Amino acid sequence: MIETTALGPNLGVSVTGVEDLLDETAVSRCLEALKWRGVLLIRGLHLDDAAQVAFSRKLGTVLAPGGQEIFTVSLDPAKNRSAEYLKGTFFWHIDDTTSKVPAKATMLTARHVAMVGGGTEFASTYAAYENLPEHERKRYEGLRVVHTFEAAQRLAYPEPTEQQVAGWRKVPSHESALVWRRRDGRRSLVIGATADHVVGMDPVESRALLDELLAWSTQERFCYTHDWAVGDVVIWDNTGMLHRALPYDPSSERTMHRSTIAGDEPWS
Ligand code: OGA
Ligand code: MN
């Protein structure tokens, strides 16, 4: 029997008792749990790539950047040619903030775990928004934020070479509402490492506001930390979950296989 258990007060759910991941009932329970809890954990699945892709396809359209449906998350350049950029995952972020339409969900399967560290932390920006005092919610209405890849990479490489900066700047920036009001009326904050500045605001004030909102959103009560065991699968609602990898040694074996499910609603 499929059972769900909350992982924390504001987000996260663990699903047990799934016999067939491709069964329609199991899939709709997972999608519903993901929608309301933001982070879905199924332990001990040990999916191979084909099974991960098959399950991902049940949740939506699987993205295949560069023709690959499975992306290897590893800081080892031998396993991942863009390992360098993944240092950015150590900072709170939302994926795809520089795209028009963000990915709906991301799935990670733990293939190897780090001996020390290497957990993944999640923070719900739905919960963060809902718990803001009324006057603050009013103040944020209408504010717009420019997101850049450069802003995120600068956190990982505070003293970049000119070549690095030129590379980062090839990724177009994207402006979106600070408070995203979705078609279904739910609201969340769009912040994190890529948030470069608030449009039209004094730069110092803008930085302070973005930092303050990030600190608010990543309070323990809005967070869930996952300590990985090999075979675990975690899926998160990328549109509303800030996330980051907790530090681990780049030479550790930690390897995640990642698949991404396309979104269907543009940032507002
Ligand atoms: C990602 C990501 C976090 C991790 O793949 O988008 O942020 O813990 N990963 O590896
Ligand atoms: Mn990410």
Short mmCIF file of N, CA and C and ligand atoms in Angstrom, two decimals, residues 73 89 93 95 106 108 118-120 228 236 243-246 248 254 256 258, ligand 1:
data_model
loop_
_atom_site.label_atom_id
_atom_site.label_comp_id
_atom_site.label_asym_id
_atom_site.label_seq_id
_atom_site.Cartn_x
_atom_site.Cartn_y
_atom_site.Cartn_z
N VAL A 73 25.62 14.56 -12.20
CA VAL A 73 26.03 15.62 -11.27
C VAL A 73 27.23 15.11 -10.50
N THR A 89 26.31 24.91 -7.28
CA THR A 89 25.22 24.21 -6.57
C THR A 89 25.37 24.31 -5.05
N HIS A 93 19.82 28.12 -4.69
CA HIS A 93 19.39 28.55 -6.03
C HIS A 93 18.12 27.83 -6.47
N ASP A 95 16.78 26.32 -10.19
CA ASP A 95 17.30 26.07 -11.53
C ASP A 95 16.49 26.84 -12.56
N THR A 106 12.78 18.35 -10.95
CA THR A 106 14.09 17.74 -11.15
C THR A 106 14.14 16.47 -10.32
N LEU A 108 16.74 13.45 -8.82
CA LEU A 108 18.11 12.97 -8.62
C LEU A 108 18.07 11.56 -8.06
N GLY A 118 27.68 16.53 1.62
CA GLY A 118 27.05 16.16 0.36
C GLY A 118 25.56 15.91 0.42
N GLY A 119 24.93 16.32 1.53
CA GLY A 119 23.47 16.28 1.56
C GLY A 119 22.91 17.33 0.62
N THR A 120 21.61 17.34 0.45
CA THR A 120 20.97 18.40 -0.34
C THR A 120 19.91 19.05 0.53
N TRP A 228 21.75 11.62 1.83
CA TRP A 228 21.58 10.60 0.80
C TRP A 228 22.08 9.23 1.21
N TRP A 236 12.02 17.23 -6.87
CA TRP A 236 11.53 18.47 -6.29
C TRP A 236 10.85 19.36 -7.32
N HIS A 243 17.32 25.29 -3.50
CA HIS A 243 18.06 24.11 -3.06
C HIS A 243 19.56 24.37 -3.16
N ARG A 244 20.31 23.58 -2.44
CA ARG A 244 21.77 23.65 -2.53
C ARG A 244 22.38 22.34 -2.05
N ALA A 245 23.55 22.05 -2.58
CA ALA A 245 24.29 20.89 -2.10
C ALA A 245 25.09 21.35 -0.88
N LEU A 246 25.13 20.51 0.15
CA LEU A 246 25.98 20.82 1.30
C LEU A 246 27.41 20.42 0.93
N TYR A 248 30.95 19.09 0.03
CA TYR A 248 31.58 17.76 -0.01
C TYR A 248 32.88 17.90 -0.77
N ARG A 254 30.93 11.19 -4.84
CA ARG A 254 29.51 11.60 -4.93
C ARG A 254 29.08 11.77 -6.38
N MET A 256 25.39 11.89 -8.69
CA MET A 256 23.94 11.86 -8.80
C MET A 256 23.59 11.78 -10.28
N ARG A 258 20.76 12.83 -12.85
CA ARG A 258 19.69 13.80 -12.79
C ARG A 258 18.84 13.75 -14.07
C1 OGA B 1 21.05 20.35 -9.32
C2 OGA B 1 21.48 20.62 -7.96
C3 OGA B 1 22.18 19.66 -5.87
C4 OGA B 1 22.98 18.51 -5.36
O1 OGA B 1 21.34 19.27 -9.85
O2 OGA B 1 20.38 21.23 -9.89
O3 OGA B 1 21.35 21.72 -7.51
O4 OGA B 1 22.86 18.22 -4.16
N1 OGA B 1 21.99 19.59 -7.25
O5 OGA B 1 23.74 17.92 -6.13
#
